[in-house]
Structures are given as C-alpha cells and as structure tokens.
Tab-separated table of C-alpha atoms and ligand atoms in Angstrom:
chain	number	residue	atom	x	y	z
A	1	MET	CA	70.536	89.094	105.195
A	2	ASN	CA	71.223	91.435	102.313
A	3	GLY	CA	74.339	92.743	101.346
A	4	SER	CA	74.743	96.342	101.355
A	5	ILE	CA	74.056	99.147	99.342
A	6	HIS	CA	75.662	102.598	98.579
A	7	PHE	CA	74.136	104.700	96.146
A	8	TYR	CA	75.574	107.750	95.140
A	9	ASP	CA	74.080	109.998	91.967
A	10	PHE	CA	76.849	111.225	89.519
A	11	HIS	CA	74.108	111.853	87.194
A	12	PRO	CA	74.868	114.979	84.737
A	13	PRO	CA	72.229	117.558	84.419
A	14	MET	CA	69.213	118.128	81.983
A	15	ALA	CA	70.478	121.356	80.954
A	16	ASP	CA	74.605	119.353	79.889
A	17	ILE	CA	72.651	116.669	78.460
A	18	ARG	CA	70.083	119.921	76.499
A	19	ASP	CA	73.082	121.534	75.384
A	20	GLU	CA	74.540	118.314	74.186
A	21	VAL	CA	71.833	117.198	72.482
A	22	LEU	CA	71.276	120.717	70.900
A	23	GLU	CA	74.988	120.264	69.726
A	24	GLY	CA	73.819	117.538	67.972
A	25	LEU	CA	71.349	118.143	66.508
A	26	SER	CA	73.216	121.348	64.628
A	27	ARG	CA	76.458	119.521	63.123
A	28	ASP	CA	76.114	118.166	59.555
A	29	PRO	CA	75.737	115.520	59.685
A	30	LYS	CA	73.498	115.078	62.433
A	31	GLN	CA	74.009	113.647	66.073
A	32	ILE	CA	72.953	112.174	69.748
A	33	ALA	CA	75.680	110.150	71.538
A	34	PRO	CA	74.313	106.116	71.701
A	35	LYS	CA	73.863	107.333	75.918
A	36	TYR	CA	70.951	109.051	75.181
A	37	PHE	CA	69.643	105.892	74.750
A	38	TYR	CA	70.036	104.475	77.896
A	39	ASP	CA	66.306	105.806	80.081
A	40	GLN	CA	64.255	103.587	81.713
A	41	ARG	CA	62.225	101.945	78.351
A	42	GLY	CA	65.853	102.053	76.785
A	43	SER	CA	67.203	100.075	78.981
A	44	GLN	CA	64.357	97.943	78.828
A	45	LEU	CA	64.484	97.672	75.530
A	46	PHE	CA	67.688	96.525	75.515
A	47	ASP	CA	67.275	94.243	77.445
A	48	ALA	CA	65.049	92.478	75.177
A	49	ILE	CA	67.949	92.954	71.960
A	50	THR	CA	69.677	91.233	74.062
A	51	GLU	CA	67.267	87.834	74.099
A	52	LEU	CA	67.072	87.763	70.702
A	53	PRO	CA	68.241	84.972	68.150
A	54	GLU	CA	69.821	86.981	65.899
A	55	TYR	CA	71.768	89.407	68.794
A	56	TYR	CA	74.742	86.764	69.233
A	57	PRO	CA	77.231	89.629	71.200
A	58	THR	CA	75.072	88.823	75.014
A	59	ARG	CA	74.893	84.797	75.484
A	60	THR	CA	77.994	84.368	73.370
A	61	GLU	CA	80.375	86.819	75.610
A	62	LEU	CA	78.333	84.990	78.435
A	63	ASP	CA	79.140	81.203	77.449
A	64	ILE	CA	82.303	82.916	77.473
A	65	LEU	CA	82.770	83.908	80.748
A	66	GLU	CA	81.202	80.545	81.631
A	67	CYS	CA	83.457	78.528	80.076
A	68	ASN	CA	86.416	80.557	81.385
A	69	GLY	CA	85.201	81.312	84.929
A	70	ALA	CA	88.044	79.436	87.451
A	71	GLN	CA	90.709	81.609	85.130
A	72	ILE	CA	89.081	85.024	85.277
A	73	ALA	CA	88.091	85.118	89.155
A	74	GLU	CA	91.922	83.998	89.128
A	75	PHE	CA	92.967	86.636	87.035
A	76	LEU	CA	90.758	89.420	88.690
A	77	GLY	CA	91.980	88.295	92.137
A	78	ASN	CA	89.677	88.243	95.953
A	79	ASP	CA	89.532	90.901	97.562
A	80	CYS	CA	89.388	93.360	94.992
A	81	LEU	CA	87.553	96.558	94.219
A	82	LEU	CA	85.272	95.574	91.103
A	83	MET	CA	83.529	97.915	89.232
A	84	GLU	CA	81.614	97.856	86.312
A	85	LEU	CA	81.425	100.460	83.540
A	86	GLY	CA	77.825	100.374	81.876
A	87	SER	CA	76.428	97.684	84.052
A	88	GLY	CA	73.114	97.824	83.055
A	89	SER	CA	70.786	95.119	84.440
A	90	SER	CA	73.982	93.768	86.382
A	91	ARG	CA	73.386	89.328	84.649
A	92	LYS	CA	76.722	89.391	83.630
A	93	ILE	CA	78.729	90.274	87.255
A	94	ARG	CA	76.167	87.408	88.731
A	95	VAL	CA	79.152	85.021	86.226
A	96	LEU	CA	81.752	86.171	87.897
A	97	LEU	CA	80.762	86.245	91.221
A	98	ASP	CA	79.789	82.006	91.241
A	99	ALA	CA	83.814	82.353	91.089
A	100	LEU	CA	84.938	85.553	92.729
A	101	GLN	CA	84.274	86.701	96.104
A	102	PRO	CA	85.322	91.069	95.744
A	103	ALA	CA	86.070	93.285	98.686
A	104	ALA	CA	83.517	95.738	96.253
A	105	TYR	CA	81.632	95.834	93.913
A	106	VAL	CA	80.950	99.050	91.961
A	107	PRO	CA	78.909	99.621	89.285
A	108	LEU	CA	78.722	102.312	87.009
A	109	ASP	CA	75.977	103.259	84.653
A	110	ILE	CA	74.379	106.313	83.672
A	111	SER	CA	70.543	105.205	83.531
A	112	ARG	CA	69.420	105.583	87.124
A	113	GLY	CA	66.532	104.305	87.783
A	114	HIS	CA	67.785	100.533	86.526
A	115	LEU	CA	70.615	101.179	88.474
A	116	LEU	CA	69.023	100.822	90.986
A	117	ASP	CA	66.857	97.807	90.758
A	118	ALA	CA	69.778	95.945	89.777
A	119	ALA	CA	71.767	97.182	92.541
A	120	THR	CA	69.260	96.168	94.407
A	121	THR	CA	68.181	93.309	93.320
A	122	LEU	CA	71.966	91.719	93.197
A	123	ALA	CA	72.480	93.188	96.855
A	124	ARG	CA	69.568	90.662	97.852
A	125	ASP	CA	70.703	87.524	96.496
A	126	TYR	CA	74.760	88.279	97.250
A	127	PRO	CA	73.748	88.760	100.817
A	128	GLN	CA	78.214	88.913	101.384
A	129	LEU	CA	77.855	91.474	99.359
A	130	GLN	CA	78.626	95.412	98.953
A	131	VAL	CA	77.546	97.564	96.569
A	132	HIS	CA	78.987	100.936	96.033
A	133	ALA	CA	76.883	101.926	92.979
A	134	ALA	CA	77.210	105.022	91.555
A	135	CYS	CA	75.109	107.136	88.481
A	136	THR	CA	77.636	108.134	86.212
A	137	ASP	CA	77.731	109.337	82.175
A	138	TYR	CA	81.768	107.447	82.051
A	139	SER	CA	82.515	108.416	78.444
A	140	SER	CA	82.966	111.685	80.417
A	141	ASP	CA	85.537	112.643	83.432
A	142	PHE	CA	83.465	110.801	85.395
A	143	GLU	CA	83.327	110.869	89.057
A	144	LEU	CA	83.874	107.775	91.703
A	145	PRO	CA	82.329	107.098	95.094
A	146	ASP	CA	84.870	107.283	97.839
A	147	LEU	CA	85.831	104.480	98.183
A	148	PRO	CA	89.315	101.975	99.598
A	149	GLU	CA	92.393	102.886	98.477
A	150	HIS	CA	94.212	100.371	99.507
A	151	LEU	CA	92.771	97.428	98.248
A	152	PRO	CA	93.970	95.923	94.489
A	153	ARG	CA	91.422	97.716	91.660
A	154	ALA	CA	89.846	95.469	88.637
A	155	ALA	CA	86.890	96.668	85.645
A	156	PHE	CA	84.442	95.073	84.146
A	157	PHE	CA	83.402	96.530	80.590
A	158	PRO	CA	81.419	94.039	78.993
A	159	GLY	CA	79.462	93.690	75.527
A	160	SER	CA	81.981	95.775	73.896
A	161	SER	CA	80.493	98.678	74.017
A	162	ILE	CA	83.551	101.169	74.085
A	163	GLY	CA	82.680	99.723	70.048
A	164	ASN	CA	80.635	103.203	70.687
A	165	PHE	CA	83.702	105.282	70.910
A	166	GLU	CA	85.582	106.498	68.277
A	167	PRO	CA	88.853	104.286	67.936
A	168	ASP	CA	90.740	107.953	69.415
A	169	ASP	CA	88.189	108.424	72.215
A	170	ALA	CA	88.325	104.619	73.425
A	171	ARG	CA	92.109	104.398	74.013
A	172	ALA	CA	91.323	107.689	75.910
A	173	LEU	CA	88.626	106.119	78.065
A	174	LEU	CA	90.866	102.743	78.658
A	175	GLN	CA	93.635	105.726	79.650
A	176	ARG	CA	90.981	106.876	82.440
A	177	VAL	CA	89.952	103.313	83.369
A	178	GLY	CA	93.830	102.941	83.917
A	179	ARG	CA	94.367	106.260	85.813
A	180	HIS	CA	91.037	104.854	87.894
A	181	LEU	CA	92.715	101.371	88.173
A	182	GLY	CA	96.080	102.139	89.168
A	183	GLU	CA	99.372	100.179	88.361
A	184	ASP	CA	98.634	96.080	88.102
A	185	GLY	CA	95.123	96.871	88.193
A	186	LYS	CA	93.496	94.881	85.448
A	187	LEU	CA	90.454	95.108	83.329
A	188	LEU	CA	88.282	92.687	81.230
A	189	ILE	CA	86.858	94.040	78.709
A	190	GLY	CA	83.941	92.379	75.356
A	191	VAL	CA	84.950	92.701	72.253
A	192	ASP	CA	82.112	91.869	69.461
A	193	LEU	CA	84.971	90.752	66.263
A	194	LYS	CA	84.878	91.610	63.161
A	195	LYS	CA	82.428	88.776	61.308
A	196	ASP	CA	80.319	88.585	57.943
A	197	ASN	CA	77.780	91.510	56.964
A	198	ALA	CA	74.934	88.815	57.047
A	199	THR	CA	75.077	88.216	60.901
A	200	LEU	CA	76.372	91.992	61.469
A	201	HIS	CA	73.109	93.040	59.657
A	202	ALA	CA	71.322	91.014	61.034
A	203	ALA	CA	71.893	91.563	64.889
A	204	TYR	CA	70.914	95.451	64.325
A	205	ASN	CA	67.974	95.202	62.145
A	206	ASP	CA	66.389	92.037	64.344
A	207	ALA	CA	62.456	90.318	62.496
A	208	ARG	CA	60.264	91.825	65.551
A	209	GLN	CA	61.772	95.299	65.057
A	210	LEU	CA	63.015	96.037	68.514
A	211	THR	CA	66.245	97.926	67.492
A	212	ALA	CA	64.309	99.731	65.637
A	213	ALA	CA	62.355	100.777	68.612
A	214	PHE	CA	65.277	100.866	71.023
A	215	ASN	CA	66.006	104.362	68.209
A	216	LEU	CA	63.197	105.372	67.914
A	217	ASN	CA	62.747	105.371	71.564
A	218	LEU	CA	65.849	108.181	71.628
A	219	LEU	CA	63.363	110.912	70.001
A	220	GLU	CA	60.074	109.773	72.400
A	221	ARG	CA	62.836	110.214	75.610
A	222	ILE	CA	63.513	113.661	73.630
A	223	ASN	CA	60.010	114.756	73.178
A	224	ARG	CA	59.644	114.203	76.854
A	225	GLU	CA	62.767	115.778	78.927
A	226	LEU	CA	63.724	118.294	76.495
A	227	ASP	CA	60.018	119.292	75.546
A	228	ALA	CA	60.251	118.237	71.800
A	229	ASP	CA	57.772	117.184	68.945
A	230	PHE	CA	59.201	115.080	67.289
A	231	GLN	CA	56.892	112.719	64.933
A	232	LEU	CA	58.330	109.283	65.405
A	233	ASP	CA	55.927	107.963	62.488
A	234	CYS	CA	58.528	110.742	60.024
A	235	PHE	CA	61.748	109.271	61.231
A	236	GLU	CA	63.053	105.075	60.135
A	237	HIS	CA	65.717	103.478	61.468
A	238	LEU	CA	68.284	102.734	59.159
A	239	ALA	CA	71.147	99.872	60.455
A	240	PHE	CA	74.247	98.798	58.179
A	241	PHE	CA	77.878	98.221	58.211
A	242	ASN	CA	80.076	100.806	57.021
A	243	GLU	CA	82.878	98.475	55.813
A	244	SER	CA	85.644	100.904	55.584
A	245	ALA	CA	85.521	102.590	58.957
A	246	GLY	CA	84.727	99.067	60.177
A	247	ARG	CA	81.376	99.727	62.111
A	248	ILE	CA	77.623	99.480	62.865
A	249	GLU	CA	76.360	102.339	61.998
A	250	MET	CA	72.492	103.329	64.011
A	251	HIS	CA	70.980	106.234	62.048
A	252	LEU	CA	67.433	107.710	62.323
A	253	ARG	CA	66.427	108.571	58.534
A	254	SER	CA	63.940	111.257	58.390
A	255	THR	CA	60.953	110.116	55.313
A	256	ARG	CA	60.072	113.275	54.392
A	257	ASP	CA	61.341	117.831	54.703
A	258	GLN	CA	60.137	118.310	58.347
A	259	GLN	CA	60.717	120.996	61.055
A	260	VAL	CA	60.770	119.365	64.712
A	261	ARG	CA	61.165	122.392	68.009
A	262	VAL	CA	63.799	121.082	70.071
A	263	ALA	CA	64.021	122.942	73.796
A	264	GLY	CA	63.217	125.780	71.912
A	265	GLN	CA	65.037	125.548	68.723
A	266	ALA	CA	63.704	124.705	65.575
A	267	ILE	CA	65.850	121.731	64.189
A	268	ARG	CA	65.363	121.113	59.432
A	269	PHE	CA	65.434	117.867	58.595
A	270	ALA	CA	65.895	117.151	54.312
A	271	ALA	CA	63.200	114.476	53.059
A	272	GLY	CA	65.481	111.344	53.936
A	273	GLU	CA	68.493	112.968	55.614
A	274	SER	CA	69.685	110.937	58.970
A	275	LEU	CA	69.950	111.292	62.232
A	276	HIS	CA	72.817	109.153	63.338
A	277	THR	CA	72.590	107.655	67.034
A	278	GLU	CA	75.285	105.461	67.375
A	279	ASN	CA	78.341	103.686	66.027
A	280	SER	CA	79.586	100.152	66.793
A	281	TYR	CA	82.845	99.328	65.367
A	282	LYS	CA	84.296	95.894	65.641
A	283	TYR	CA	87.846	94.975	66.306
A	284	SER	CA	90.242	92.061	64.897
A	285	ILE	CA	91.861	90.797	68.393
A	286	LYS	CA	95.540	91.684	66.411
A	287	GLU	CA	93.353	95.622	66.881
A	288	PHE	CA	92.054	95.237	69.389
A	289	ARG	CA	95.466	94.293	71.640
A	290	ALA	CA	96.493	97.089	70.257
A	291	LEU	CA	94.671	99.771	70.955
A	292	ALA	CA	94.821	98.555	74.415
A	293	GLY	CA	98.670	98.689	73.952
A	294	ASP	CA	98.368	102.083	72.985
A	295	SER	CA	96.386	103.286	76.440
A	296	GLY	CA	98.376	102.190	78.471
A	297	PHE	CA	97.895	98.021	79.130
A	298	VAL	CA	98.985	95.144	78.171
A	299	THR	CA	96.785	92.211	77.004
A	300	GLU	CA	97.439	88.849	79.602
A	301	GLN	CA	94.983	87.042	77.947
A	302	VAL	CA	91.911	86.649	75.556
A	303	TRP	CA	89.460	84.205	74.761
A	304	THR	CA	86.520	83.369	72.291
A	305	ASP	CA	84.125	81.675	71.342
A	306	GLU	CA	84.110	78.248	68.637
A	307	ASN	CA	82.542	80.538	65.450
A	308	GLN	CA	84.907	83.970	66.789
A	309	LEU	CA	82.340	86.167	67.158
A	310	PHE	CA	83.240	87.553	70.076
A	311	SER	CA	86.302	88.314	72.330
A	312	VAL	CA	87.033	88.252	76.446
A	313	HIS	CA	89.957	90.510	76.721
A	314	CYS	CA	91.585	90.423	80.395
A	315	LEU	CA	94.399	93.211	80.679
A	316	ARG	CA	96.255	94.834	83.370
A	317	CYS	CA	97.699	98.165	83.571
A	318	ASN	CA	101.239	99.012	83.358
A	319	GLY	CA	101.179	102.235	85.222
B	401	AVJ	C1	75.854	98.415	74.003
B	401	AVJ	C2	76.926	98.950	72.456
B	401	AVJ	C3	76.938	96.579	73.027
B	401	AVJ	O1	76.599	98.121	70.088
B	401	AVJ	O2	75.200	96.027	69.625
B	401	AVJ	C4	72.396	96.934	70.026
B	401	AVJ	C5	74.324	98.591	71.688
B	401	AVJ	N1	72.597	98.837	69.968
B	401	AVJ	N2	71.566	97.411	69.479
B	401	AVJ	C6	75.652	97.507	70.406
B	401	AVJ	C7	73.094	97.887	70.924
B	401	AVJ	C8	71.892	98.665	68.889
B	401	AVJ	C9	75.750	97.400	71.949
B	401	AVJ	N3	76.239	98.559	72.693
C-alpha cells in the first residue's frame, strides 16, 4: 500500500516571474533571486552538488540529524503536522521519519516536477504517511493547502536555505513561518556556520564545476522560459566569501560587452559586469540565536558537528 498524496499547485504565474527577472536585470548591480535556479535541471544539479566532497553542508547536517534523531523526534512530537520549506528531493525528512510519525507531511518547494517526483516516491516508501505537497514560493507571503487546524504544527527548514535571505528578509520569513505554526509551534532549522575562507571557497568552487553549471543553468532557463538569448559562453561563474557581509556571493560575470534580449527587452552588459545570483549568509550560533529571537522564536536546543561546520537549531514559536 502507498501513503496518500495530495498535490497543490501555487506556482507563481510566468508573467510574475518575467516581471521580477526584468526588474532585477534593470537594477545596478543586476540581480536575480536564487529561487530561479530550481527548474528541473537546476534541482538535479543541486542534488549532485550535495554529493560533492567539497560541499560539506548536506552530509554534515544529515549526520547531525542522524545522531540526534530521538531527541529531535521528541521535540517535534508525534502526530504533528510537519511542513518542510524547500523540500527538494525530500532526502533529509527520511531521517526524521525513522523516529517520528507525523499526522501529515507537507513538503513545500518551488520546483514543481521535482517536488511531485519526490513526494510520490516518499509516499510509496512510507505507506502510513499522508503527504500534502504544495508547489509554492515560500520566499513570498506563501499559501498553505487547507490543513486540519487542531493538530500541533512543526516546520523543518534544512540546508541553510535561510542563508539565501538578507537578515531583514530572514527575520520576516521566520515571522511568517511563525504565523503558520502558531504559539508553541516548533521549527527545526539548519544553519551553516562561519568558518575558514578556504573551506567556504572550495564548497562553492568545486573541482568538477557543478556549482558553475548550476549557476549558468539559470541563464539557460531564462532563455527557454522567458524567450531570451543569453550566450552561456560569454558569462563565467564567480563565487567568493564577502567577509564584511558574512556571506558567500555567487555571480555570473560577463566576459565582454554584450547585449542580451529578455522577453522583448534589450539588456546591456559591460565587460566584467556581474549579475548577482545568490547570497549564502553564514552565521555564528550566537548570531542566529539572536536572529531567531528577533523573529519570535525561543532557541530550545542547538546541535553541531565535531568540526563546527554546521548547526541545527530547535526553535519554539512564542506566539
Ligand atoms: C540551498 C541555498 C543552502 O547556499 O549552499 C549550493 C545553494 N548554491 N551551491 C547554499 C547552493 C551553490 C545552497 N542552499
């Protein structure tokens, strides 16, 4: 028998995506939000990145979850309604499901096909599980499917995707999550830690250049979906740690003067000009505890690995 699966599609309309991309390209410096990385190919490339030797976050977080599964399950509580922000291939939730029986699992992801595949496979592998998958952009004021009101709520936000947001936006996002959770709702969140520059640099400049392919795939996606003509060999991947801002930055740098057409508009790039595609903020445990506190959450517990690479925080919503 399979677990039950419901699918809800709140994917933003293409016209909104076009307007947002054009707005970002009209800025100085030019920028496009990292959520647009995740078309089908982008989600696959990201999954491949998580397996790279240089990309420590995924395996380190999985280790932390595995080592503390029983306590995490106790914190989240059986029979809760468990949502996950940016569920991707729903790999990490499996570790939790070995110790926890939620009343329902609600994966949220912007990558529709990837979400549908992952949710379907998960429902097959966990026959007792009710899955309510929602394709949605959680970076905006996101909708949830109609879900039972009486169940205690919990959210899982792994991978340090919170690092994609400017600190102000991160606080606003956690507050919105808090509103969906209600008082005493639980949030289990993964946060990447500040560390030496060499480790950080390698994680975003891998030898196989999968991160470069992931970054450049954004242009391929825009070409296909927004009728654009980016020439991929005229842009190069750039990733570095911005020490004063405390974040990894990813850019696509134009190697020459060029003009690109996107959805009927002409966009000029000067040689060396960059399109900013991602920030990945790194926190100290203390910094993140303060950010959570400002956003209406109390930190109940924090785990880290022996090398202090990554952290997992148990937060309780205080109303
Ligand atoms: C999914 C946002 C956590 O910032 O490390 C991986 C995305 N970008 N390699 C990260 C990413 C380049 C990742 N997050």
